[in-house]
PDB file of C-alpha atoms in Angstrom:
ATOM      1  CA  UNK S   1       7.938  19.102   6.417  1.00  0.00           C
ATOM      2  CA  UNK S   2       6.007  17.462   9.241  1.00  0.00           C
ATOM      3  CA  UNK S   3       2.231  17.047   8.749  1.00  0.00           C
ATOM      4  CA  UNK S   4      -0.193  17.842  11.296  1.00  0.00           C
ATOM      5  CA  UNK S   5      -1.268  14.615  11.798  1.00  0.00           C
ATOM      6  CA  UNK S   6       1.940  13.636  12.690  1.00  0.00           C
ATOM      7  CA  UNK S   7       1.675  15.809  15.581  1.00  0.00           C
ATOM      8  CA  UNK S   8       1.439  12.304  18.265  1.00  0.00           C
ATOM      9  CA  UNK S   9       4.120  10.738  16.771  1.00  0.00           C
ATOM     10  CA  UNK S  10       7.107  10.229  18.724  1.00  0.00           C
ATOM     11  CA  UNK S  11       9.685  10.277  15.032  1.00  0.00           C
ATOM     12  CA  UNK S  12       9.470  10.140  11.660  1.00  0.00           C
ATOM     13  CA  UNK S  13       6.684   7.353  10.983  1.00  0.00           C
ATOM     14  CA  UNK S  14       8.765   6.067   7.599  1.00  0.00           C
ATOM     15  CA  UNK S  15      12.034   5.976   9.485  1.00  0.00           C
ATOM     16  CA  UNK S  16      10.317   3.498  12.397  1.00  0.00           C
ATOM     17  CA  UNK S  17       8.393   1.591  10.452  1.00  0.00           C
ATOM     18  CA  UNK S  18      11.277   0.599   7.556  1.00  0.00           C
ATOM     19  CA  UNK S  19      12.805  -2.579   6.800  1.00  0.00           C
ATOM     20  CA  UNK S  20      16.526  -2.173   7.135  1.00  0.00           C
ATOM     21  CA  UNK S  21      19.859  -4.048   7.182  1.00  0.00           C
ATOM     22  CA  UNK S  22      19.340  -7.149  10.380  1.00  0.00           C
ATOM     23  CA  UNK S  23      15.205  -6.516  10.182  1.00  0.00           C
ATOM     24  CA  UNK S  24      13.189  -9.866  11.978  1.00  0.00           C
ATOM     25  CA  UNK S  25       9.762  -9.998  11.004  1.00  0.00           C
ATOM     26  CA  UNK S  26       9.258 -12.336  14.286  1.00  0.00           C
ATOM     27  CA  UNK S  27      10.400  -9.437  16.412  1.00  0.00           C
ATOM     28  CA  UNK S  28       7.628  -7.391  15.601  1.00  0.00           C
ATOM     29  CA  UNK S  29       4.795  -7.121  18.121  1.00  0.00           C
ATOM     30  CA  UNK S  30       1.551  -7.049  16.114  1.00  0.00           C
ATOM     31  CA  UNK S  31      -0.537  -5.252  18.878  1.00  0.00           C
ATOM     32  CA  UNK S  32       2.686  -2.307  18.896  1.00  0.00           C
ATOM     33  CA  UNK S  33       1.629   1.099  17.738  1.00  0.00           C
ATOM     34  CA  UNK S  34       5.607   2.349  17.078  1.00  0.00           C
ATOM     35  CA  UNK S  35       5.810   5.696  17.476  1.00  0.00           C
ATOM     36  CA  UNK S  36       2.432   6.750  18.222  1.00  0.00           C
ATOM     37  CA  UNK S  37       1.771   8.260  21.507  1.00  0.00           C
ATOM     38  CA  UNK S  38      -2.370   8.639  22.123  1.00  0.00           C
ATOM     39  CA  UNK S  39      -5.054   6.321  21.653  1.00  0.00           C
ATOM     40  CA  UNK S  40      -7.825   4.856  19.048  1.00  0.00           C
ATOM     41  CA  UNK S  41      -9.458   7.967  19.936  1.00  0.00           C
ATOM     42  CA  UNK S  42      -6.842  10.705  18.748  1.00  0.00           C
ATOM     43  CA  UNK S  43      -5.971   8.542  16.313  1.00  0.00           C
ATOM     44  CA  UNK S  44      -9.188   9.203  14.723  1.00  0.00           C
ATOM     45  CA  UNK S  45      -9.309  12.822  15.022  1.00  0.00           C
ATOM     46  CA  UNK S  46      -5.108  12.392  13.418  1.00  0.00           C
ATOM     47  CA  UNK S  47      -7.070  10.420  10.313  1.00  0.00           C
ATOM     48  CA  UNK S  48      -9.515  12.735   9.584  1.00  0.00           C
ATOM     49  CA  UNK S  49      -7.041  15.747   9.612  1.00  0.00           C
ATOM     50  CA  UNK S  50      -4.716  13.492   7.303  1.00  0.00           C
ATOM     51  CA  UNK S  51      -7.620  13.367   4.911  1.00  0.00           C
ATOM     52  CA  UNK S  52      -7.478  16.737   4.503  1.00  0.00           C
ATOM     53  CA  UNK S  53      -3.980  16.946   3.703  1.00  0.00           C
ATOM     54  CA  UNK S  54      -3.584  13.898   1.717  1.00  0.00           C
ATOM     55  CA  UNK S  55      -7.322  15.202  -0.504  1.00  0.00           C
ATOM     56  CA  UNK S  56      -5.188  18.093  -0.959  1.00  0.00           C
ATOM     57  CA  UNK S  57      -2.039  16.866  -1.950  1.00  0.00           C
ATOM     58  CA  UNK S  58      -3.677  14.576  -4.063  1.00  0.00           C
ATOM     59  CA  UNK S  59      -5.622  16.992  -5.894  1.00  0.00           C
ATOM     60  CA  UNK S  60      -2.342  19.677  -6.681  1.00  0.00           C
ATOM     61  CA  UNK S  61      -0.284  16.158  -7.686  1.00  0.00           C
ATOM     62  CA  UNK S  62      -3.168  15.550  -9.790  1.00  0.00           C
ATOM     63  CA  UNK S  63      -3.912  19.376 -11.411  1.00  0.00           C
ATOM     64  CA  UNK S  64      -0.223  19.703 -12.128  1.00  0.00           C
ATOM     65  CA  UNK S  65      -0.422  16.938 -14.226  1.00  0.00           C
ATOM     66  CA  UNK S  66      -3.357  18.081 -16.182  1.00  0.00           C
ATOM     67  CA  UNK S  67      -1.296  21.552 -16.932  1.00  0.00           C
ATOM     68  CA  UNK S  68       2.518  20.808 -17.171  1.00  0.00           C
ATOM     69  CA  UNK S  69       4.859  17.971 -17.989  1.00  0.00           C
ATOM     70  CA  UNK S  70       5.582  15.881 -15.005  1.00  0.00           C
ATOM     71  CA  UNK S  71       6.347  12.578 -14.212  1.00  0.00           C
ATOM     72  CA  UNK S  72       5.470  12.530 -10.863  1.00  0.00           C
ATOM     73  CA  UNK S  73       3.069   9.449  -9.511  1.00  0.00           C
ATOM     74  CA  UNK S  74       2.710   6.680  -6.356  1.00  0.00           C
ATOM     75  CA  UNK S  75       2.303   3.521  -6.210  1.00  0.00           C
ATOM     76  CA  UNK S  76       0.538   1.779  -2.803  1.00  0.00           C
ATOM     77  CA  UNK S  77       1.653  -2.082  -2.492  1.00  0.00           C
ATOM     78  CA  UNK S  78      -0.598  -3.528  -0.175  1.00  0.00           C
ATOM     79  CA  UNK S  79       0.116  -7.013   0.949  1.00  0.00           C
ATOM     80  CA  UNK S  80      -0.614  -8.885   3.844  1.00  0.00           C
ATOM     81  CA  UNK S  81      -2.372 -11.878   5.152  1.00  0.00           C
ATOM     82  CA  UNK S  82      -5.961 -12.712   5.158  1.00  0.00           C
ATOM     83  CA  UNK S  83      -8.165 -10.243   6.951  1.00  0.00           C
ATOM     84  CA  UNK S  84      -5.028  -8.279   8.099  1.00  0.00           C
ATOM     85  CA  UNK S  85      -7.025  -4.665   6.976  1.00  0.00           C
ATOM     86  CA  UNK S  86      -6.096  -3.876   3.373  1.00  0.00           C
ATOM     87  CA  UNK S  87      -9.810  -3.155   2.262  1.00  0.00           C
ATOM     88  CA  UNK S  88      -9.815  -1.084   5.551  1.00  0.00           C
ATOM     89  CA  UNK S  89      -7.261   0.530   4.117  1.00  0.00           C
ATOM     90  CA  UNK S  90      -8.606   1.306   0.796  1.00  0.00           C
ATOM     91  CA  UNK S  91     -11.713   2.828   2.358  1.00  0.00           C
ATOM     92  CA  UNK S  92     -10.800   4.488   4.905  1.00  0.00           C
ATOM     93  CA  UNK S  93      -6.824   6.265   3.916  1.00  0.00           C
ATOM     94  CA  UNK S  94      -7.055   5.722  -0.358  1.00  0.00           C
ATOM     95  CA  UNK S  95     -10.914   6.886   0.079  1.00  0.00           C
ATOM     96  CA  UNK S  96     -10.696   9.726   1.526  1.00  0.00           C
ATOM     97  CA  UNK S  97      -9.532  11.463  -1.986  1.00  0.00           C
ATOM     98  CA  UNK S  98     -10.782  12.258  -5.383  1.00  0.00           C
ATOM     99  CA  UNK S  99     -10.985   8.982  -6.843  1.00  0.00           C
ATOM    100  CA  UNK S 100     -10.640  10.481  -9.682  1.00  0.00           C
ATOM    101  CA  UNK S 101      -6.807  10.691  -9.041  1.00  0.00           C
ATOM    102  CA  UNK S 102      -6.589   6.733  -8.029  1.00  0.00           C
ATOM    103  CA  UNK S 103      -6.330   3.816 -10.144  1.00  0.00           C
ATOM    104  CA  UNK S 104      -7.246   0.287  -7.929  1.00  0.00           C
ATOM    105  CA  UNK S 105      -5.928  -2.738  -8.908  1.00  0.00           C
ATOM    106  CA  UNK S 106      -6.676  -5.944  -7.042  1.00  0.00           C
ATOM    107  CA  UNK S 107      -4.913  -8.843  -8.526  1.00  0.00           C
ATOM    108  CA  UNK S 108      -6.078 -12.312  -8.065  1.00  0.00           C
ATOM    109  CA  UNK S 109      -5.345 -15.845  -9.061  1.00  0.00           C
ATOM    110  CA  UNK S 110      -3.598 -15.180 -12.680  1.00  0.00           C
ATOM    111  CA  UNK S 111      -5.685 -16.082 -15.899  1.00  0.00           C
ATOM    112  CA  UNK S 112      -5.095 -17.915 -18.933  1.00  0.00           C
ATOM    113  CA  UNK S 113      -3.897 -14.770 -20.704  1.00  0.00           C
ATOM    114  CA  UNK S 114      -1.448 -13.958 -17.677  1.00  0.00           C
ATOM    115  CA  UNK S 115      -0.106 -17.267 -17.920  1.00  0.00           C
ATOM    116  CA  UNK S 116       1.460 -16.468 -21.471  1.00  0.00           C
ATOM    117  CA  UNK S 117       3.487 -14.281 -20.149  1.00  0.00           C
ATOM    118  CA  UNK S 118       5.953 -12.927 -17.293  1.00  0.00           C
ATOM    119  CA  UNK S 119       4.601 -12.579 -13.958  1.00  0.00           C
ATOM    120  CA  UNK S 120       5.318  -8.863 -14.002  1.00  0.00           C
ATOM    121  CA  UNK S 121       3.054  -8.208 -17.604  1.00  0.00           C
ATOM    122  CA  UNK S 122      -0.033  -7.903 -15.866  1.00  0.00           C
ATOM    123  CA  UNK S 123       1.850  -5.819 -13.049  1.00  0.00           C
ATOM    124  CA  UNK S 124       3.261  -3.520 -16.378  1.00  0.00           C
ATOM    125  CA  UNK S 125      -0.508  -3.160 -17.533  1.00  0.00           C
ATOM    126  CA  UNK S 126      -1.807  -1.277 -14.357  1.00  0.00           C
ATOM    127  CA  UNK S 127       0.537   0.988 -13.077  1.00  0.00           C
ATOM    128  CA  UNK S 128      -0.150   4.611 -12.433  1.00  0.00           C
ATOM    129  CA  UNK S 129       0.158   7.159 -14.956  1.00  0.00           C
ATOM    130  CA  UNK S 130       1.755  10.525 -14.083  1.00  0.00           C
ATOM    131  CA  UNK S 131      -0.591  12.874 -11.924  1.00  0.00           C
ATOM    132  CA  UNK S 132      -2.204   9.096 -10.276  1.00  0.00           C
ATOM    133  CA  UNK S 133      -1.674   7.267  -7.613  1.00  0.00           C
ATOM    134  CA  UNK S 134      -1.978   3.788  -7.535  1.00  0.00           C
ATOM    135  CA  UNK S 135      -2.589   1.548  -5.509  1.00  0.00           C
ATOM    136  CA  UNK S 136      -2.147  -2.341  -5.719  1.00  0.00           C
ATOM    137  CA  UNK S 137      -4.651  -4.568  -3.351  1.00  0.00           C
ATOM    138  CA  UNK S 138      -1.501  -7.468  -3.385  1.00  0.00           C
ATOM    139  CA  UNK S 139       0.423  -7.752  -6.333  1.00  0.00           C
ATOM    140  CA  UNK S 140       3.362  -8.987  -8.022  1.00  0.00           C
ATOM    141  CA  UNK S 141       5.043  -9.839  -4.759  1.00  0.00           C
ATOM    142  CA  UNK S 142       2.156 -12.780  -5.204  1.00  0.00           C
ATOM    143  CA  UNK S 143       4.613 -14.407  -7.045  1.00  0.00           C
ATOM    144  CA  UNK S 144       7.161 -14.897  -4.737  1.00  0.00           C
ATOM    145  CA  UNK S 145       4.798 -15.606  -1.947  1.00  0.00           C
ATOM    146  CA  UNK S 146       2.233 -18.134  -2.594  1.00  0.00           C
ATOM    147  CA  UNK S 147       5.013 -18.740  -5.531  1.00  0.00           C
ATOM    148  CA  UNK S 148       6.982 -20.102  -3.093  1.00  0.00           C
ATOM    149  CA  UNK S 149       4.985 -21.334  -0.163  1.00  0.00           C
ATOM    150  CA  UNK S 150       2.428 -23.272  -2.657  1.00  0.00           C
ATOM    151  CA  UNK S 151       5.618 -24.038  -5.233  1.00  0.00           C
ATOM    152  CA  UNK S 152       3.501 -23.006  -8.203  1.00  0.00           C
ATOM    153  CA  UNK S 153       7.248 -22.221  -9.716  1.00  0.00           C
ATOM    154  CA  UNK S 154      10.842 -23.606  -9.520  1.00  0.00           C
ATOM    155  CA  UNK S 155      13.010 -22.585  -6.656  1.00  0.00           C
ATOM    156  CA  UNK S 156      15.233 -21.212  -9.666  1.00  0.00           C
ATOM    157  CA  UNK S 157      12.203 -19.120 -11.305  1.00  0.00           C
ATOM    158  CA  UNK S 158      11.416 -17.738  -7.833  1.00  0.00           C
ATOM    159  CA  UNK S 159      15.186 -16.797  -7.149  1.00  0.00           C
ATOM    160  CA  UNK S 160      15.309 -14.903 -10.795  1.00  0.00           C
ATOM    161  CA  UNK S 161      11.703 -13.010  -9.576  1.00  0.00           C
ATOM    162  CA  UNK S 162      13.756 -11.638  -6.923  1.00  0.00           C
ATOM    163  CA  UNK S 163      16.266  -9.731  -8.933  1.00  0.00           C
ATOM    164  CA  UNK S 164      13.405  -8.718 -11.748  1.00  0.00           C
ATOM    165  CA  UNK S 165      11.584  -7.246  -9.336  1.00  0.00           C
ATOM    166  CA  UNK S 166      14.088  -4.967  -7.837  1.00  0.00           C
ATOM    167  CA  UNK S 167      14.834  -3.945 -11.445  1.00  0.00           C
ATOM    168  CA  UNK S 168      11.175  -3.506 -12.046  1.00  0.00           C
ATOM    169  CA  UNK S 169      11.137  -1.207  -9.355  1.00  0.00           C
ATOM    170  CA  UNK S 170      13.855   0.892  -9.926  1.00  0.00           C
ATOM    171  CA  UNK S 171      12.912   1.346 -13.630  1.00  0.00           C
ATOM    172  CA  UNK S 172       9.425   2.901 -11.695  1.00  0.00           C
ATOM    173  CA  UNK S 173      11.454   5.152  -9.292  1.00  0.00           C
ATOM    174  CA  UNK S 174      13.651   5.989 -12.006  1.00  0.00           C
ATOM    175  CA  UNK S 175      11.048   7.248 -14.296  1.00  0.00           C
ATOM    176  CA  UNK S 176       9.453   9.557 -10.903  1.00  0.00           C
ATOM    177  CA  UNK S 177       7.044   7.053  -9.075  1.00  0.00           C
ATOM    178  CA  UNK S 178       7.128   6.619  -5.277  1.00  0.00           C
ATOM    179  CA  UNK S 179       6.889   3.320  -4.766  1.00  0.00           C
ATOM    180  CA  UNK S 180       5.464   2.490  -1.104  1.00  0.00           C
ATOM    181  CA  UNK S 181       5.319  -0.889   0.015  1.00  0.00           C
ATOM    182  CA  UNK S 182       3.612  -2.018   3.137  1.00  0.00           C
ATOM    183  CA  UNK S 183       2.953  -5.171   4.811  1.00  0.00           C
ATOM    184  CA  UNK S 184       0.245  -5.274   6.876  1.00  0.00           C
ATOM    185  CA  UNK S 185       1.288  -7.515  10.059  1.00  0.00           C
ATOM    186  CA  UNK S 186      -1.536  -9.267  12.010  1.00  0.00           C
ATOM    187  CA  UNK S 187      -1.280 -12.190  14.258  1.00  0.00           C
ATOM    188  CA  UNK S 188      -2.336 -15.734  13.714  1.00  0.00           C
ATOM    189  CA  UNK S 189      -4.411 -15.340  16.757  1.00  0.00           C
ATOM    190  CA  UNK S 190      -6.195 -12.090  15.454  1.00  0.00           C
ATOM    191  CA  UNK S 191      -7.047 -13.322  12.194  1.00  0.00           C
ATOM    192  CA  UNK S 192      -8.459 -16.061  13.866  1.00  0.00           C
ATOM    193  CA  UNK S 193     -10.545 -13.994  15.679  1.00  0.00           C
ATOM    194  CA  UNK S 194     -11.264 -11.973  12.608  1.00  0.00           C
ATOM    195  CA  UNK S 195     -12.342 -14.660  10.283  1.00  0.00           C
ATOM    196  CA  UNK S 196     -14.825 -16.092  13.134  1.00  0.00           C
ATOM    197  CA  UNK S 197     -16.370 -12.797  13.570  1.00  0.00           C
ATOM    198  CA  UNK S 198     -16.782 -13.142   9.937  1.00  0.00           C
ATOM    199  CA  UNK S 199     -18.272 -16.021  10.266  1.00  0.00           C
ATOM    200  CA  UNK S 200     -20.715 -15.028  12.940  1.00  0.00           C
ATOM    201  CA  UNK S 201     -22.225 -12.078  10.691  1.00  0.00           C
ATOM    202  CA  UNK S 202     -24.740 -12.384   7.869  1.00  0.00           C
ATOM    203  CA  UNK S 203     -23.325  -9.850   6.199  1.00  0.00           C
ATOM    204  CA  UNK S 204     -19.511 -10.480   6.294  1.00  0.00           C
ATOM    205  CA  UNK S 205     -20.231 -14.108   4.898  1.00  0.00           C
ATOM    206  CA  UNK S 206     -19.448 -12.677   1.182  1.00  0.00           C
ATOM    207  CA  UNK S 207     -16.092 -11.862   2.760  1.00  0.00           C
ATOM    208  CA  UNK S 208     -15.043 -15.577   4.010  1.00  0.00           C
ATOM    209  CA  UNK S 209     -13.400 -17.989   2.053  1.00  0.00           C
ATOM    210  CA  UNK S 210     -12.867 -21.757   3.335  1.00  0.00           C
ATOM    211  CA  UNK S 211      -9.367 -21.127   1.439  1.00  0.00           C
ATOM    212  CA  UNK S 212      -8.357 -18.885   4.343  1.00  0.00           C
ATOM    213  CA  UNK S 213      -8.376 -21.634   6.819  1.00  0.00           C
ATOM    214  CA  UNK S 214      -6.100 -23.960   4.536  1.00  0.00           C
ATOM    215  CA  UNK S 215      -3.507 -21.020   4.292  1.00  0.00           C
ATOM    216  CA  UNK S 216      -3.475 -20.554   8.044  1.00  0.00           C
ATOM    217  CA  UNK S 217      -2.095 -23.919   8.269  1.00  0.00           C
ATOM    218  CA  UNK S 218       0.855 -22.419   6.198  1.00  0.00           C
ATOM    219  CA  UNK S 219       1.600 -19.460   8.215  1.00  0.00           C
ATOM    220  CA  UNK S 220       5.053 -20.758   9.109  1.00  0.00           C
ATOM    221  CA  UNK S 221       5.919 -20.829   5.934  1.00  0.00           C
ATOM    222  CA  UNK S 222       4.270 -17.579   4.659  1.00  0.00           C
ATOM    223  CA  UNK S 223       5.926 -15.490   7.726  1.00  0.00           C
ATOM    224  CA  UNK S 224       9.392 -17.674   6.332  1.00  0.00           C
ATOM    225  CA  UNK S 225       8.197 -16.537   2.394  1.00  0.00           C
ATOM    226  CA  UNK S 226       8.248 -12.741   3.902  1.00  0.00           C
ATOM    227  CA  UNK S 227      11.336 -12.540   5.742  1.00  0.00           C
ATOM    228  CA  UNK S 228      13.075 -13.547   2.598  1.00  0.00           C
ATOM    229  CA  UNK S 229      11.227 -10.939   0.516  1.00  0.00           C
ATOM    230  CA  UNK S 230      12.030  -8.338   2.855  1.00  0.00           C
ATOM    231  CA  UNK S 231      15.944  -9.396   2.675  1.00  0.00           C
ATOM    232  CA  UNK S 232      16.150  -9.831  -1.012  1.00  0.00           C
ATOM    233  CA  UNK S 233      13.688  -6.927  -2.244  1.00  0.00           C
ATOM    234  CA  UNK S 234      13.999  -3.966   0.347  1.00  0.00           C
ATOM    235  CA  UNK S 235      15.811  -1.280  -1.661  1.00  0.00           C
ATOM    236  CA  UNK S 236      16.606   2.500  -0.984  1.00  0.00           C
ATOM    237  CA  UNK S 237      14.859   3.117  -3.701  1.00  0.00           C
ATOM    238  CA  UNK S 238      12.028   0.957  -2.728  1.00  0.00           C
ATOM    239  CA  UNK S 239      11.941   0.274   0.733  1.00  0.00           C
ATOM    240  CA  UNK S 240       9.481  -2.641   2.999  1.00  0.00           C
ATOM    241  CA  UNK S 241       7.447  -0.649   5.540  1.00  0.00           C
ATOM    242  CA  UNK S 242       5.896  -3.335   8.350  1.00  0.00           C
ATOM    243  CA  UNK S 243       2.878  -1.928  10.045  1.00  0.00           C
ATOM    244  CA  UNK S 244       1.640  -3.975  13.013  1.00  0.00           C
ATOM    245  CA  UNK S 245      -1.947  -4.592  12.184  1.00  0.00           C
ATOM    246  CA  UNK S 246      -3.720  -5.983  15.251  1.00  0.00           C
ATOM    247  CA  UNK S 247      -4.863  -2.187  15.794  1.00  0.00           C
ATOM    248  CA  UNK S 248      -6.708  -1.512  12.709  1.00  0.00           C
ATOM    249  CA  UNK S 249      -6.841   2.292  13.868  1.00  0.00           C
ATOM    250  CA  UNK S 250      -3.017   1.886  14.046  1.00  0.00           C
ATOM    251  CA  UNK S 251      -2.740   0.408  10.803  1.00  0.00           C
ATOM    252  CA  UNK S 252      -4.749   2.858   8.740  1.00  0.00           C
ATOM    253  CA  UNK S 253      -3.028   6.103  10.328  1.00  0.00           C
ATOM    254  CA  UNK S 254       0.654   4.639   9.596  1.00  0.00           C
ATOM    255  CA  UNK S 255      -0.341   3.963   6.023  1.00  0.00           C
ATOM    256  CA  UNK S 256      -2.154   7.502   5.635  1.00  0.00           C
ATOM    257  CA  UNK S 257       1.548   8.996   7.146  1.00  0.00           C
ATOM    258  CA  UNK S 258       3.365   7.013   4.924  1.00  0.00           C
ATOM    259  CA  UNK S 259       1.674   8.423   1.246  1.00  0.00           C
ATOM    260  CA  UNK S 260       1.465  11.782   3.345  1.00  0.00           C
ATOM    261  CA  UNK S 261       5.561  11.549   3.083  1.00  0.00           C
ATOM    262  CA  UNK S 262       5.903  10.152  -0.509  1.00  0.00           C
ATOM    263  CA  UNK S 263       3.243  13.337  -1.540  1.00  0.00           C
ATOM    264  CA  UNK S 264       5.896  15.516   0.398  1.00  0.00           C
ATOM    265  CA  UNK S 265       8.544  14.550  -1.394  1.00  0.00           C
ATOM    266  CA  UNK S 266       6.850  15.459  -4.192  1.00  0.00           C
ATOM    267  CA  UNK S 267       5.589  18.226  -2.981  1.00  0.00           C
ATOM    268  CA  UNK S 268       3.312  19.281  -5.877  1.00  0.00           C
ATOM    269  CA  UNK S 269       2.398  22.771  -6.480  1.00  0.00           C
ATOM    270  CA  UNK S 270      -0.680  24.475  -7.709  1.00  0.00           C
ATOM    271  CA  UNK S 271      -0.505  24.920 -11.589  1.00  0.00           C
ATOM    272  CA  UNK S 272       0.072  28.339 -12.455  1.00  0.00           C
ATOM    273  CA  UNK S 273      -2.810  29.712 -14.811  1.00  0.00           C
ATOM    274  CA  UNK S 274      -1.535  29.668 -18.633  1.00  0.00           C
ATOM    275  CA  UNK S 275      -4.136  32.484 -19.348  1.00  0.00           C
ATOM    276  CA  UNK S 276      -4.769  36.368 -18.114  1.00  0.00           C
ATOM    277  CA  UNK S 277      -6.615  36.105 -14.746  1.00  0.00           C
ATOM    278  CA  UNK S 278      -7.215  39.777 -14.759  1.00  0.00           C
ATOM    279  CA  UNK S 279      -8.304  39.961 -18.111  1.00  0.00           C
ATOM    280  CA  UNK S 280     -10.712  36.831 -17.637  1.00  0.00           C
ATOM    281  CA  UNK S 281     -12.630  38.577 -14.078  1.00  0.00           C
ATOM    282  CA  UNK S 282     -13.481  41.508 -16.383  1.00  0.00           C
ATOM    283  CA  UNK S 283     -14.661  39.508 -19.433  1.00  0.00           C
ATOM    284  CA  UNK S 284     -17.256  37.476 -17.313  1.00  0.00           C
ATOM    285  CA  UNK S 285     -17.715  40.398 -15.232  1.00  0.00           C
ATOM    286  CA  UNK S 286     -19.001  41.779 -18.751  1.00  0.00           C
ATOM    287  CA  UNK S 287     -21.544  39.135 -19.418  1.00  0.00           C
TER     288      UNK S 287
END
């Protein structure tokens, strides 16, 4: 099943966006739109119809889980660099639905309590319950990122994160969640460009962090840190999607496509009633 906001893409928008077997992370142009065939302006009108269809899907995912057993659920990894789009994301693709049905989980520098245990507890603690989807605003893929770049952990704890992780993942897909990772790919030079208009506006000053400039000057290493994520943690059953970012319109549609698919494959129906409809009409009909 196609969606109708698919209707300007050239092909399937998981199959072009995928990591697969020989994927270069360096290859990808940022400022690409793959597969998409209009302009900022279609792409808008394309988002707003995908809200409709994701608020739907959303809400039978969610009602059928209120009703009858399922085990059904997503879960939205969001990871990126700096100012790459994710909060864009969140508002503008995750909020266009009940949020009701969504669970947000933003996970920052780990605490004291983290500590005392594996890096995937906290992860365990927050992920979506049947009927939900979820969506994590970075996550345990932290680990193995700044992990690695900032060598916060052993080369030989980082390696072992690796292998936990896909098992982590598979117990999720094995147990009915669609897992949907996506890295959000922006340019030095735009997030550059990004963090100075941040800088330049009153109001985007609670936004900026002097940090962000001090990981910039690690962005060899952090574009390194991905490329081995991608080759050591992109599954079947839980595949990398890279979404060039420069074009935030770009960005947010190919996300919005993406859940759109994983709700497909679901494809969750309207619970039937478990009472007389009939018989219900003419009682408050009586009243």
């Amino acid at each position: 099943m196609i969606a109708s906001s698919q209707k300007h893409w050239s092909g399937d928008v998981a199959d072009l966006l995928r990591v697969s077997e020989g994927f270069v992370l360096a290859d990808v142009d940022t400022r690409s739109t793959p597969g998409y065939e209009k302009d900022k302006v279609h792409a808008a009108e394309d988002l707003k119809a995908g809200s409709a269809e994701l608020d739907e899907y959303q809400e039978r995912l969610y009602a059928r889980s209120r009703v009858d057993a399922t085990n059904a659920s997503v879960l939205l990894v969001l990871q990126a660099m700096d100012s790459a789009g994710k909060g864009g994301i969140i508002r503008h693709v995750v909020g266009s639905v009940d949020p009701q049905g969504i669970v947000l989980s933003a996970f920052k520098k780990p605490t004291d309590e983290d500590l005392k245990h594996d890096f995937l507890w906290r992860v365990k603690e927050r992920l979506p319950v049947s009927g939900m989807i979820g969506v994590f605003d970075r996550s345990h893929y932290e680990d193995v990122l700044i992990g690695r770049v900032r060598r916060l952990a052993p080369e030989q704890e980082i390696e072992r994160r690796y292998a936990a992780i896909n098992d982590f993942e598979r117990q999720l897909t094995d147990s009915g969640t669609r897992v949907v990772k996506v890295m959000l790919h922006i340019s030095a030079d735009e997030q550059k460009k990004r963090l100075m208009r941040r800088l330049n506006r009153l109001d985007k000053h609670w936004k900026y962090n002097p940090t962000d400039v001090d990981e910039r000057e690690l962005w060899p290493q952090y574009m390194a840190a991905y490329q081995t994520v991608f080759e050591r943690t992109s599954t079947e059953h839980a595949p990398w999607f890279v979404v060039p970012a420069d074009h935030k319109w770009y960005a947010r549609l190919a996300v919005q496509n993406l859940l759109l698919e994983a709700l497909e494959d679901i494809n969750p129906q309207w619970p039937k009633a478990t009472f007389d409809v009939e018989a219900e009409k003419r009682r408050l009909a009586a009243t």
